[in-house]
PDB file of C-alpha atoms in Angstrom:
ATOM      1  CA  MET A   1     -54.083 -19.467  71.581  1.00 74.00           C
ATOM      2  CA  THR A   2     -55.485 -19.397  68.049  1.00 79.00           C
ATOM      3  CA  ARG A   3     -58.387 -17.218  69.148  1.00 81.00           C
ATOM      4  CA  LEU A   4     -55.985 -14.826  70.857  1.00 81.00           C
ATOM      5  CA  ILE A   5     -53.868 -14.512  67.722  1.00 83.00           C
ATOM      6  CA  THR A   6     -56.985 -13.962  65.597  1.00 85.00           C
ATOM      7  CA  ALA A   7     -58.079 -11.162  67.913  1.00 81.00           C
ATOM      8  CA  GLU A   8     -54.634  -9.560  67.822  1.00 84.00           C
ATOM      9  CA  ILE A   9     -54.511  -9.728  64.024  1.00 85.00           C
ATOM     10  CA  ALA A  10     -57.885  -8.009  63.802  1.00 88.00           C
ATOM     11  CA  ARG A  11     -56.748  -5.294  66.204  1.00 84.00           C
ATOM     12  CA  LEU A  12     -53.446  -4.745  64.376  1.00 88.00           C
ATOM     13  CA  LEU A  13     -55.070  -4.421  60.957  1.00 87.00           C
ATOM     14  CA  SER A  14     -57.848  -2.160  62.243  1.00 90.00           C
ATOM     15  CA  ARG A  15     -55.458   0.377  63.771  1.00 88.00           C
ATOM     16  CA  ARG A  16     -55.222   3.735  62.013  1.00 91.00           C
ATOM     17  CA  PHE A  17     -51.477   3.968  62.579  1.00 91.00           C
ATOM     18  CA  THR A  18     -50.945   0.672  60.765  1.00 91.00           C
ATOM     19  CA  SER A  19     -52.885   1.895  57.729  1.00 92.00           C
ATOM     20  CA  ILE A  20     -51.062   5.231  57.637  1.00 93.00           C
ATOM     21  CA  ALA A  21     -47.647   3.574  57.987  1.00 92.00           C
ATOM     22  CA  LEU A  22     -48.393   1.114  55.188  1.00 93.00           C
ATOM     23  CA  ILE A  23     -49.527   3.914  52.870  1.00 94.00           C
ATOM     24  CA  VAL A  24     -46.393   5.949  53.616  1.00 94.00           C
ATOM     25  CA  LEU A  25     -44.186   2.908  52.985  1.00 93.00           C
ATOM     26  CA  LEU A  26     -45.938   2.157  49.709  1.00 93.00           C
ATOM     27  CA  LEU A  27     -45.535   5.750  48.544  1.00 94.00           C
ATOM     28  CA  GLY A  28     -41.872   5.773  49.572  1.00 93.00           C
ATOM     29  CA  LEU A  29     -41.097   2.536  47.738  1.00 92.00           C
ATOM     30  CA  GLY A  30     -43.052   3.712  44.714  1.00 90.00           C
ATOM     31  CA  GLY A  31     -41.248   7.051  44.660  1.00 91.00           C
ATOM     32  CA  TYR A  32     -37.877   5.329  44.800  1.00 90.00           C
ATOM     33  CA  GLN A  33     -38.701   3.557  41.557  1.00 89.00           C
ATOM     34  CA  LEU A  34     -38.184   6.901  39.807  1.00 90.00           C
ATOM     35  CA  ILE A  35     -34.526   6.661  40.826  1.00 89.00           C
ATOM     36  CA  VAL A  36     -34.416   3.031  39.659  1.00 88.00           C
ATOM     37  CA  ASN A  37     -35.886   4.047  36.315  1.00 85.00           C
ATOM     38  CA  LYS A  38     -33.289   6.787  35.899  1.00 84.00           C
ATOM     39  CA  SER A  39     -30.438   4.402  36.771  1.00 82.00           C
ATOM     40  CA  LEU A  40     -31.556   1.841  34.191  1.00 79.00           C
ATOM     41  CA  SER A  41     -32.385   4.335  31.435  1.00 76.00           C
ATOM     42  CA  PRO A  42     -29.874   4.770  28.594  1.00 69.00           C
ATOM     43  CA  LEU A  43     -28.958   8.273  27.501  1.00 62.00           C
ATOM     44  CA  THR A  44     -31.453   9.992  25.223  1.00 60.00           C
ATOM     45  CA  GLY A  45     -30.521  11.337  21.806  1.00 59.00           C
ATOM     46  CA  GLU A  46     -30.352  14.870  23.184  1.00 66.00           C
ATOM     47  CA  GLN A  47     -28.068  13.811  26.019  1.00 57.00           C
ATOM     48  CA  LEU A  48     -25.807  11.905  23.614  1.00 60.00           C
ATOM     49  CA  ALA A  49     -25.602  14.948  21.347  1.00 63.00           C
ATOM     50  CA  ALA A  50     -24.678  17.174  24.297  1.00 62.00           C
ATOM     51  CA  ALA A  51     -22.026  14.673  25.390  1.00 60.00           C
ATOM     52  CA  GLN A  52     -20.630  14.574  21.849  1.00 61.00           C
ATOM     53  CA  ARG A  53     -20.363  18.378  21.740  1.00 68.00           C
ATOM     54  CA  ALA A  54     -18.626  18.475  25.124  1.00 65.00           C
ATOM     55  CA  TYR A  55     -16.204  15.769  24.000  1.00 59.00           C
ATOM     56  CA  GLU A  56     -15.362  17.578  20.768  1.00 61.00           C
ATOM     57  CA  GLN A  57     -14.668  20.826  22.613  1.00 70.00           C
ATOM     58  CA  SER A  58     -12.488  19.056  25.163  1.00 66.00           C
ATOM     59  CA  HIS A  59     -10.616  17.112  22.495  1.00 59.00           C
ATOM     60  CA  GLN A  60      -9.974  20.255  20.487  1.00 63.00           C
ATOM     61  CA  GLY A  61      -8.591  21.931  23.599  1.00 64.00           C
ATOM     62  CA  TRP A  62      -6.314  18.934  24.137  1.00 60.00           C
ATOM     63  CA  VAL A  63      -5.075  19.083  20.543  1.00 61.00           C
ATOM     64  CA  ASP A  64      -4.321  22.789  20.850  1.00 62.00           C
ATOM     65  CA  ASN A  65      -2.691  22.790  24.278  1.00 66.00           C
ATOM     66  CA  HIS A  66      -1.308  19.417  25.335  1.00 60.00           C
ATOM     67  CA  ASP A  67       2.079  19.836  23.635  1.00 63.00           C
ATOM     68  CA  LYS A  68       2.660  23.218  25.270  1.00 66.00           C
ATOM     69  CA  TYR A  69       1.441  21.965  28.663  1.00 64.00           C
ATOM     70  CA  GLU A  70       3.739  18.936  28.627  1.00 66.00           C
ATOM     71  CA  ARG A  71       6.706  21.001  27.453  1.00 65.00           C
ATOM     72  CA  ASP A  72       6.199  23.632  30.167  1.00 63.00           C
ATOM     73  CA  CYS A  73       5.731  20.917  32.778  1.00 66.00           C
ATOM     74  CA  ARG A  74       9.020  19.228  31.866  1.00 66.00           C
ATOM     75  CA  ASN A  75      10.823  22.581  31.838  1.00 65.00           C
ATOM     76  CA  THR A  76       9.756  23.171  35.447  1.00 67.00           C
ATOM     77  CA  GLY A  77      11.235  19.812  36.523  1.00 63.00           C
ATOM     78  CA  GLY A  78       8.132  17.671  36.412  1.00 61.00           C
ATOM     79  CA  ALA A  79       8.403  13.934  35.930  1.00 62.00           C
ATOM     80  CA  PRO A  80       7.325  12.540  32.537  1.00 62.00           C
ATOM     81  CA  ALA A  81       4.408  10.656  34.096  1.00 62.00           C
ATOM     82  CA  GLU A  82       3.185  13.838  35.791  1.00 64.00           C
ATOM     83  CA  CYS A  83       3.538  15.919  32.634  1.00 66.00           C
ATOM     84  CA  THR A  84       1.477  13.665  30.384  1.00 69.00           C
ATOM     85  CA  MET A  85      -1.937  15.102  29.530  1.00 67.00           C
ATOM     86  CA  PRO A  86      -4.173  12.139  28.629  1.00 71.00           C
ATOM     87  CA  GLU A  87      -6.285  12.429  25.524  1.00 65.00           C
ATOM     88  CA  PRO A  88     -10.001  12.758  26.412  1.00 65.00           C
ATOM     89  CA  SER A  89     -12.358  10.022  25.252  1.00 64.00           C
ATOM     90  CA  LEU A  90     -16.062  10.059  24.505  1.00 58.00           C
ATOM     91  CA  ALA A  91     -16.671   7.521  27.300  1.00 59.00           C
ATOM     92  CA  THR A  92     -15.658  10.182  29.825  1.00 63.00           C
ATOM     93  CA  PHE A  93     -18.626  12.330  28.795  1.00 57.00           C
ATOM     94  CA  THR A  94     -21.232   9.573  28.614  1.00 59.00           C
ATOM     95  CA  GLU A  95     -22.648   7.395  31.340  1.00 66.00           C
ATOM     96  CA  ASP A  96     -23.748   3.824  30.761  1.00 67.00           C
ATOM     97  CA  PRO A  97     -26.912   2.563  32.468  1.00 73.00           C
ATOM     98  CA  THR A  98     -26.326   0.972  35.870  1.00 79.00           C
ATOM     99  CA  PRO A  99     -26.291  -2.861  35.677  1.00 84.00           C
ATOM    100  CA  PHE A 100     -29.481  -4.563  36.803  1.00 84.00           C
ATOM    101  CA  LYS A 101     -27.759  -6.488  39.600  1.00 87.00           C
ATOM    102  CA  GLU A 102     -26.369  -3.309  41.146  1.00 87.00           C
ATOM    103  CA  VAL A 103     -29.707  -1.517  40.846  1.00 89.00           C
ATOM    104  CA  ALA A 104     -31.682  -4.410  42.340  1.00 89.00           C
ATOM    105  CA  THR A 105     -29.206  -4.815  45.212  1.00 91.00           C
ATOM    106  CA  THR A 106     -29.337  -1.131  46.100  1.00 90.00           C
ATOM    107  CA  THR A 107     -33.133  -1.138  45.831  1.00 92.00           C
ATOM    108  CA  LEU A 108     -33.387  -4.080  48.211  1.00 93.00           C
ATOM    109  CA  GLU A 109     -31.059  -2.389  50.699  1.00 91.00           C
ATOM    110  CA  VAL A 110     -33.088   0.830  50.642  1.00 92.00           C
ATOM    111  CA  SER A 111     -36.432  -0.964  50.886  1.00 93.00           C
ATOM    112  CA  THR A 112     -35.167  -3.107  53.774  1.00 93.00           C
ATOM    113  CA  VAL A 113     -34.212  -0.015  55.768  1.00 93.00           C
ATOM    114  CA  LEU A 114     -37.524   1.735  55.073  1.00 94.00           C
ATOM    115  CA  VAL A 115     -39.694  -1.305  55.762  1.00 95.00           C
ATOM    116  CA  ALA A 116     -37.734  -2.316  58.874  1.00 94.00           C
ATOM    117  CA  LEU A 117     -38.099   1.163  60.378  1.00 94.00           C
ATOM    118  CA  GLY A 118     -41.780   1.242  59.461  1.00 94.00           C
ATOM    119  CA  ALA A 119     -42.349  -2.193  61.001  1.00 94.00           C
ATOM    120  CA  PHE A 120     -40.416  -1.096  64.104  1.00 95.00           C
ATOM    121  CA  LEU A 121     -42.828   1.821  64.568  1.00 94.00           C
ATOM    122  CA  ILE A 122     -45.895  -0.313  63.875  1.00 94.00           C
ATOM    123  CA  ALA A 123     -44.803  -2.909  66.435  1.00 94.00           C
ATOM    124  CA  ALA A 124     -43.941  -0.254  69.020  1.00 93.00           C
ATOM    125  CA  SER A 125     -47.260   1.492  68.525  1.00 92.00           C
ATOM    126  CA  PHE A 126     -49.117  -1.829  68.605  1.00 90.00           C
ATOM    127  CA  ILE A 127     -48.131  -2.568  72.219  1.00 89.00           C
ATOM    128  CA  GLY A 128     -47.325   0.972  73.335  1.00 87.00           C
ATOM    129  CA  ALA A 129     -50.841   2.221  72.598  1.00 82.00           C
ATOM    130  CA  GLU A 130     -52.268  -0.469  74.876  1.00 83.00           C
ATOM    131  CA  TYR A 131     -50.228   0.813  77.790  1.00 80.00           C
ATOM    132  CA  SER A 132     -51.020   4.460  77.013  1.00 79.00           C
ATOM    133  CA  SER A 133     -54.774   3.842  76.784  1.00 77.00           C
ATOM    134  CA  GLY A 134     -54.908   1.332  79.636  1.00 72.00           C
ATOM    135  CA  SER A 135     -56.551  -1.310  77.443  1.00 75.00           C
ATOM    136  CA  ILE A 136     -53.833  -3.817  78.315  1.00 71.00           C
ATOM    137  CA  ALA A 137     -55.109  -3.913  81.903  1.00 67.00           C
ATOM    138  CA  ASN A 138     -58.641  -4.623  80.715  1.00 67.00           C
ATOM    139  CA  TRP A 139     -57.363  -7.299  78.362  1.00 62.00           C
ATOM    140  CA  LEU A 140     -55.422  -9.028  81.153  1.00 69.00           C
ATOM    141  CA  THR A 141     -58.468  -8.854  83.404  1.00 67.00           C
ATOM    142  CA  PHE A 142     -60.470 -10.607  80.717  1.00 66.00           C
ATOM    143  CA  ILE A 143     -57.671 -13.104  79.935  1.00 65.00           C
ATOM    144  CA  PRO A 144     -55.302 -13.315  82.930  1.00 69.00           C
ATOM    145  CA  ARG A 145     -52.906 -15.775  81.277  1.00 78.00           C
ATOM    146  CA  ARG A 146     -50.079 -13.369  80.650  1.00 78.00           C
ATOM    147  CA  ARG A 147     -47.766 -15.770  78.873  1.00 82.00           C
ATOM    148  CA  GLN A 148     -50.388 -16.595  76.238  1.00 83.00           C
ATOM    149  CA  VAL A 149     -51.219 -12.914  75.813  1.00 83.00           C
ATOM    150  CA  PHE A 150     -47.564 -12.031  75.338  1.00 86.00           C
ATOM    151  CA  TRP A 151     -46.911 -14.737  72.759  1.00 89.00           C
ATOM    152  CA  SER A 152     -50.097 -13.991  70.846  1.00 88.00           C
ATOM    153  CA  LYS A 153     -49.048 -10.354  70.467  1.00 90.00           C
ATOM    154  CA  LEU A 154     -45.463 -11.179  69.581  1.00 92.00           C
ATOM    155  CA  LEU A 155     -46.348 -13.897  67.057  1.00 93.00           C
ATOM    156  CA  THR A 156     -48.892 -11.590  65.447  1.00 93.00           C
ATOM    157  CA  ILE A 157     -46.356  -8.817  64.927  1.00 94.00           C
ATOM    158  CA  ILE A 158     -43.711 -11.303  63.714  1.00 94.00           C
ATOM    159  CA  GLY A 159     -46.075 -12.775  61.125  1.00 94.00           C
ATOM    160  CA  PHE A 160     -47.172  -9.317  60.010  1.00 94.00           C
ATOM    161  CA  SER A 161     -43.601  -8.051  59.605  1.00 95.00           C
ATOM    162  CA  ALA A 162     -42.527 -11.191  57.730  1.00 95.00           C
ATOM    163  CA  LEU A 163     -45.361 -10.779  55.236  1.00 95.00           C
ATOM    164  CA  LEU A 164     -44.668  -7.059  54.934  1.00 95.00           C
ATOM    165  CA  GLY A 165     -40.952  -7.636  54.332  1.00 94.00           C
ATOM    166  CA  ALA A 166     -41.605 -10.366  51.760  1.00 95.00           C
ATOM    167  CA  PHE A 167     -44.190  -8.229  49.941  1.00 95.00           C
ATOM    168  CA  ALA A 168     -41.871  -5.197  49.842  1.00 94.00           C
ATOM    169  CA  ALA A 169     -38.914  -7.248  48.575  1.00 94.00           C
ATOM    170  CA  ALA A 170     -41.028  -8.881  45.859  1.00 93.00           C
ATOM    171  CA  LEU A 171     -42.508  -5.514  44.899  1.00 93.00           C
ATOM    172  CA  VAL A 172     -39.220  -3.645  44.434  1.00 93.00           C
ATOM    173  CA  VAL A 173     -37.491  -6.524  42.653  1.00 92.00           C
ATOM    174  CA  SER A 174     -40.473  -6.990  40.324  1.00 92.00           C
ATOM    175  CA  ALA A 175     -40.516  -3.266  39.566  1.00 91.00           C
ATOM    176  CA  ALA A 176     -36.777  -3.330  38.806  1.00 90.00           C
ATOM    177  CA  LEU A 177     -37.302  -6.333  36.518  1.00 91.00           C
ATOM    178  CA  VAL A 178     -40.070  -4.591  34.588  1.00 90.00           C
ATOM    179  CA  LEU A 179     -38.026  -1.404  34.206  1.00 89.00           C
ATOM    180  CA  ALA A 180     -34.948  -3.375  33.145  1.00 86.00           C
ATOM    181  CA  ARG A 181     -36.923  -5.151  30.420  1.00 88.00           C
ATOM    182  CA  LEU A 182     -38.419  -1.870  29.227  1.00 86.00           C
ATOM    183  CA  HIS A 183     -34.970  -0.328  28.853  1.00 82.00           C
ATOM    184  CA  GLY A 184     -33.346  -3.459  27.430  1.00 80.00           C
ATOM    185  CA  SER A 185     -30.960  -3.887  30.353  1.00 80.00           C
ATOM    186  CA  PRO A 186     -29.448  -7.398  30.717  1.00 83.00           C
ATOM    187  CA  ILE A 187     -30.981  -9.281  33.637  1.00 84.00           C
ATOM    188  CA  GLU A 188     -28.609 -11.421  35.662  1.00 84.00           C
ATOM    189  CA  SER A 189     -28.007 -12.879  39.139  1.00 82.00           C
ATOM    190  CA  LEU A 190     -31.712 -13.380  39.846  1.00 87.00           C
ATOM    191  CA  THR A 191     -30.936 -16.236  42.242  1.00 90.00           C
ATOM    192  CA  GLU A 192     -28.599 -14.055  44.311  1.00 91.00           C
ATOM    193  CA  ILE A 193     -31.119 -11.218  44.358  1.00 92.00           C
ATOM    194  CA  ALA A 194     -33.923 -13.572  45.421  1.00 92.00           C
ATOM    195  CA  ALA A 195     -31.748 -14.912  48.251  1.00 93.00           C
ATOM    196  CA  MET A 196     -30.971 -11.369  49.333  1.00 92.00           C
ATOM    197  CA  GLY A 197     -34.697 -10.604  49.349  1.00 92.00           C
ATOM    198  CA  LEU A 198     -35.336 -13.554  51.661  1.00 93.00           C
ATOM    199  CA  ARG A 199     -32.573 -12.427  54.007  1.00 93.00           C
ATOM    200  CA  SER A 200     -34.017  -8.916  54.035  1.00 93.00           C
ATOM    201  CA  VAL A 201     -37.207 -10.385  55.522  1.00 95.00           C
ATOM    202  CA  LEU A 202     -35.150 -11.628  58.477  1.00 94.00           C
ATOM    203  CA  ALA A 203     -33.804  -8.108  59.015  1.00 93.00           C
ATOM    204  CA  VAL A 204     -37.323  -6.652  58.997  1.00 95.00           C
ATOM    205  CA  VAL A 205     -38.542  -9.247  61.503  1.00 95.00           C
ATOM    206  CA  GLY A 206     -35.544  -8.663  63.776  1.00 94.00           C
ATOM    207  CA  LEU A 207     -36.033  -4.916  64.003  1.00 94.00           C
ATOM    208  CA  THR A 208     -39.779  -5.407  64.460  1.00 95.00           C
ATOM    209  CA  VAL A 209     -39.228  -7.636  67.478  1.00 95.00           C
ATOM    210  CA  LEU A 210     -36.869  -5.062  68.992  1.00 94.00           C
ATOM    211  CA  GLY A 211     -39.485  -2.343  68.495  1.00 93.00           C
ATOM    212  CA  PHE A 212     -42.113  -4.471  70.223  1.00 93.00           C
ATOM    213  CA  CYS A 213     -39.836  -5.298  73.164  1.00 93.00           C
ATOM    214  CA  ALA A 214     -38.628  -1.704  73.562  1.00 93.00           C
ATOM    215  CA  ALA A 215     -42.181  -0.348  73.691  1.00 91.00           C
ATOM    216  CA  LEU A 216     -43.240  -3.081  76.110  1.00 91.00           C
ATOM    217  CA  LEU A 217     -40.359  -2.356  78.475  1.00 89.00           C
ATOM    218  CA  THR A 218     -40.825   1.432  78.341  1.00 88.00           C
ATOM    219  CA  ARG A 219     -44.654   1.194  78.298  1.00 86.00           C
ATOM    220  CA  HIS A 220     -44.912   3.776  75.543  1.00 87.00           C
ATOM    221  CA  THR A 221     -44.421   4.117  71.809  1.00 88.00           C
ATOM    222  CA  ALA A 222     -42.328   7.224  72.378  1.00 89.00           C
ATOM    223  CA  GLY A 223     -40.033   5.186  74.624  1.00 89.00           C
ATOM    224  CA  ALA A 224     -39.217   2.802  71.770  1.00 90.00           C
ATOM    225  CA  ILE A 225     -38.673   5.732  69.414  1.00 91.00           C
ATOM    226  CA  GLY A 226     -36.369   7.289  72.001  1.00 92.00           C
ATOM    227  CA  VAL A 227     -34.324   4.098  72.192  1.00 90.00           C
ATOM    228  CA  LEU A 228     -34.019   4.067  68.394  1.00 91.00           C
ATOM    229  CA  LEU A 229     -33.030   7.731  68.179  1.00 91.00           C
ATOM    230  CA  GLY A 230     -30.526   7.304  71.009  1.00 90.00           C
ATOM    231  CA  TYR A 231     -28.847   4.493  69.141  1.00 87.00           C
ATOM    232  CA  VAL A 232     -28.790   6.580  65.957  1.00 89.00           C
ATOM    233  CA  VAL A 233     -26.901   9.287  67.872  1.00 90.00           C
ATOM    234  CA  VAL A 234     -24.375   6.716  69.119  1.00 88.00           C
ATOM    235  CA  TRP A 235     -23.969   5.389  65.574  1.00 86.00           C
ATOM    236  CA  PHE A 236     -23.452   8.910  64.216  1.00 88.00           C
ATOM    237  CA  VAL A 237     -20.769   9.677  66.810  1.00 87.00           C
ATOM    238  CA  ARG A 238     -18.939   6.403  66.115  1.00 85.00           C
ATOM    239  CA  ARG A 239     -19.073   6.860  62.344  1.00 81.00           C
ATOM    240  CA  GLY A 240     -18.373  10.606  62.487  1.00 80.00           C
ATOM    241  CA  PRO A 241     -16.144  12.129  65.191  1.00 80.00           C
ATOM    242  CA  LEU A 242     -14.733   8.729  66.195  1.00 77.00           C
ATOM    243  CA  ASN A 243     -14.283   7.460  62.637  1.00 78.00           C
ATOM    244  CA  SER A 244     -10.494   7.740  62.737  1.00 77.00           C
ATOM    245  CA  LEU A 245     -10.112   5.896  66.052  1.00 77.00           C
ATOM    246  CA  ALA A 246      -9.210   2.242  65.653  1.00 77.00           C
ATOM    247  CA  TRP A 247     -10.940   1.070  68.839  1.00 77.00           C
ATOM    248  CA  ALA A 248     -14.244   2.636  67.738  1.00 80.00           C
ATOM    249  CA  GLN A 249     -14.165   0.862  64.378  1.00 82.00           C
ATOM    250  CA  ARG A 250     -13.127  -2.453  65.934  1.00 84.00           C
ATOM    251  CA  LEU A 251     -16.513  -2.412  67.688  1.00 85.00           C
ATOM    252  CA  THR A 252     -18.272  -2.713  64.319  1.00 86.00           C
ATOM    253  CA  PRO A 253     -18.784  -6.523  64.416  1.00 89.00           C
ATOM    254  CA  TRP A 254     -20.572  -6.140  67.766  1.00 90.00           C
ATOM    255  CA  THR A 255     -23.041  -3.492  66.602  1.00 89.00           C
ATOM    256  CA  PRO A 256     -26.616  -4.347  65.562  1.00 91.00           C
ATOM    257  CA  GLU A 257     -26.459  -2.504  62.234  1.00 90.00           C
ATOM    258  CA  ALA A 258     -23.353  -4.409  61.127  1.00 90.00           C
ATOM    259  CA  GLY A 259     -25.046  -7.699  61.964  1.00 91.00           C
ATOM    260  CA  LEU A 260     -28.119  -6.743  59.954  1.00 91.00           C
ATOM    261  CA  ALA A 261     -26.004  -5.573  57.029  1.00 91.00           C
ATOM    262  CA  ALA A 262     -24.094  -8.876  57.115  1.00 92.00           C
ATOM    263  CA  ILE A 263     -27.354 -10.828  57.057  1.00 92.00           C
ATOM    264  CA  VAL A 264     -28.879  -8.881  54.185  1.00 92.00           C
ATOM    265  CA  GLY A 265     -25.712  -8.550  52.105  1.00 90.00           C
ATOM    266  CA  HIS A 266     -24.265 -12.005  52.896  1.00 89.00           C
ATOM    267  CA  GLY A 267     -21.352 -10.276  54.593  1.00 90.00           C
ATOM    268  CA  TYR A 268     -20.413  -6.733  55.485  1.00 89.00           C
ATOM    269  CA  SER A 269     -17.074  -5.002  54.917  1.00 89.00           C
ATOM    270  CA  TYR A 270     -15.722  -2.212  57.093  1.00 83.00           C
ATOM    271  CA  SER A 271     -12.375  -0.465  57.500  1.00 81.00           C
ATOM    272  CA  VAL A 272     -10.184  -0.037  60.586  1.00 81.00           C
ATOM    273  CA  PRO A 273      -7.562   2.743  60.691  1.00 79.00           C
ATOM    274  CA  ILE A 274      -4.103   1.424  61.565  1.00 79.00           C
ATOM    275  CA  GLU A 275      -1.360   3.930  62.400  1.00 71.00           C
ATOM    276  CA  ASN A 276       2.085   2.995  61.074  1.00 72.00           C
ATOM    277  CA  VAL A 277       5.153   4.911  62.236  1.00 65.00           C
ATOM    278  CA  THR A 278       7.825   5.265  59.535  1.00 64.00           C
ATOM    279  CA  PRO A 279      11.032   7.345  59.303  1.00 64.00           C
ATOM    280  CA  ASP A 280       9.009   9.881  57.345  1.00 61.00           C
ATOM    281  CA  GLY A 281       6.408  10.164  60.104  1.00 60.00           C
ATOM    282  CA  ALA A 282       3.120   8.563  61.135  1.00 64.00           C
ATOM    283  CA  ARG A 283       0.831   7.331  58.417  1.00 72.00           C
ATOM    284  CA  ILE A 284      -2.690   5.924  58.734  1.00 73.00           C
ATOM    285  CA  GLU A 285      -3.648   2.946  56.614  1.00 76.00           C
ATOM    286  CA  TRP A 286      -7.182   1.600  56.354  1.00 77.00           C
ATOM    287  CA  VAL A 287      -7.417  -2.162  56.695  1.00 80.00           C
ATOM    288  CA  GLU A 288     -10.581  -3.778  55.359  1.00 84.00           C
ATOM    289  CA  ARG A 289     -12.269  -6.428  57.476  1.00 86.00           C
ATOM    290  CA  THR A 290     -15.476  -8.407  57.062  1.00 89.00           C
ATOM    291  CA  VAL A 291     -18.421  -9.396  59.224  1.00 90.00           C
ATOM    292  CA  SER A 292     -19.675 -12.778  58.019  1.00 92.00           C
ATOM    293  CA  LEU A 293     -23.279 -13.854  57.535  1.00 92.00           C
ATOM    294  CA  THR A 294     -22.871 -16.470  60.256  1.00 93.00           C
ATOM    295  CA  HIS A 295     -21.577 -13.894  62.722  1.00 93.00           C
ATOM    296  CA  GLY A 296     -24.491 -11.569  61.988  1.00 91.00           C
ATOM    297  CA  ALA A 297     -27.058 -14.365  62.309  1.00 93.00           C
ATOM    298  CA  VAL A 298     -25.657 -15.629  65.615  1.00 94.00           C
ATOM    299  CA  TYR A 299     -25.358 -12.070  66.987  1.00 93.00           C
ATOM    300  CA  TRP A 300     -28.981 -11.229  66.192  1.00 94.00           C
ATOM    301  CA  SER A 301     -30.255 -14.599  67.400  1.00 94.00           C
ATOM    302  CA  ILE A 302     -28.701 -13.956  70.811  1.00 95.00           C
ATOM    303  CA  LEU A 303     -29.863 -10.337  70.875  1.00 94.00           C
ATOM    304  CA  LEU A 304     -33.479 -11.205  70.049  1.00 94.00           C
ATOM    305  CA  THR A 305     -33.513 -14.153  72.467  1.00 95.00           C
ATOM    306  CA  LEU A 306     -32.366 -11.933  75.329  1.00 95.00           C
ATOM    307  CA  ALA A 307     -34.842  -9.194  74.388  1.00 93.00           C
ATOM    308  CA  ILE A 308     -37.784 -11.607  74.193  1.00 94.00           C
ATOM    309  CA  ILE A 309     -36.945 -13.462  77.417  1.00 92.00           C
ATOM    310  CA  GLY A 310     -36.418 -10.206  79.307  1.00 91.00           C
ATOM    311  CA  SER A 311     -39.664  -8.738  77.996  1.00 89.00           C
ATOM    312  CA  LEU A 312     -41.615 -11.885  78.849  1.00 89.00           C
ATOM    313  CA  LEU A 313     -40.266 -12.045  82.400  1.00 88.00           C
ATOM    314  CA  ILE A 314     -41.105  -8.397  83.015  1.00 85.00           C
ATOM    315  CA  PHE A 315     -44.535  -8.692  81.389  1.00 81.00           C
ATOM    316  CA  ARG A 316     -45.403 -11.686  83.565  1.00 75.00           C
ATOM    317  CA  ARG A 317     -44.461  -9.970  86.830  1.00 72.00           C
ATOM    318  CA  ARG A 318     -44.922  -6.247  86.363  1.00 63.00           C
ATOM    319  CA  ASP A 319     -48.074  -4.351  87.269  1.00 62.00           C
ATOM    320  CA  VAL A 320     -49.512  -3.074  83.992  1.00 56.00           C
ATOM    321  CA  VAL A 321     -52.201  -0.780  85.356  1.00 50.00           C
TER     322      VAL A 321
END
């Protein structure tokens, strides 16, 4: 088994698609640090001066016009609360740097999505290319023990995705830490961020396994991509045209993306529209509900177990030529 895994690791790392995907991911994560840098950067002297000028102009306009505006508003029957023109403040025209915790959390969420999708494609291509080229048949002729072959491939891609997810999480958090120190931003909640980074690795591994199983079942990389795109269309319809339908939003806890979001974010909040009929007519209220970390972990454990068992049974019995 060890020799099989060693051979699979060598094949995975020698593939051109793997190298290209890793380079694209690295460039994407590096490019996103420009946004992180902007979020953590305080306003420059020029920006502060521009904000001060805008504030002074707005305040002067308020001084000149607010009495007349409030008087006219009251004369037309407006309520006192509606007719009050608040005095502008300088804080309205300036923007404080985003807190480090918020920046690091958002960065981890973005990197998890990018790395998980990249790992999904790498895993799908890893097994899909063997079916497309016919090399899987030669490999099974050389080593006819299908169960060992299956597990060696799956364990290889799981280990690779776990290392990739851990490296990406450490990279983006370290970059955010360096930028925060450069800009003098207070650093807090490192333990929570580290825990979130570890959970993001689980999300990357989960999507990687699904990519592997989808490509194995469809016998082609494009088949796995088609499954992913098909689900994206379903997600778009549920979150778009069906957004105002209560039954569509009640399905959220049983969707894969909600489970992943609950795992990474230690819980996931969503809203369900509830229609209330009053004497004044129907009114829709949005009720917030939460998917727990435990729910997401159990959901994905069952999903991956079913996907792996189904793939193994089919791989053991199906003709692969």
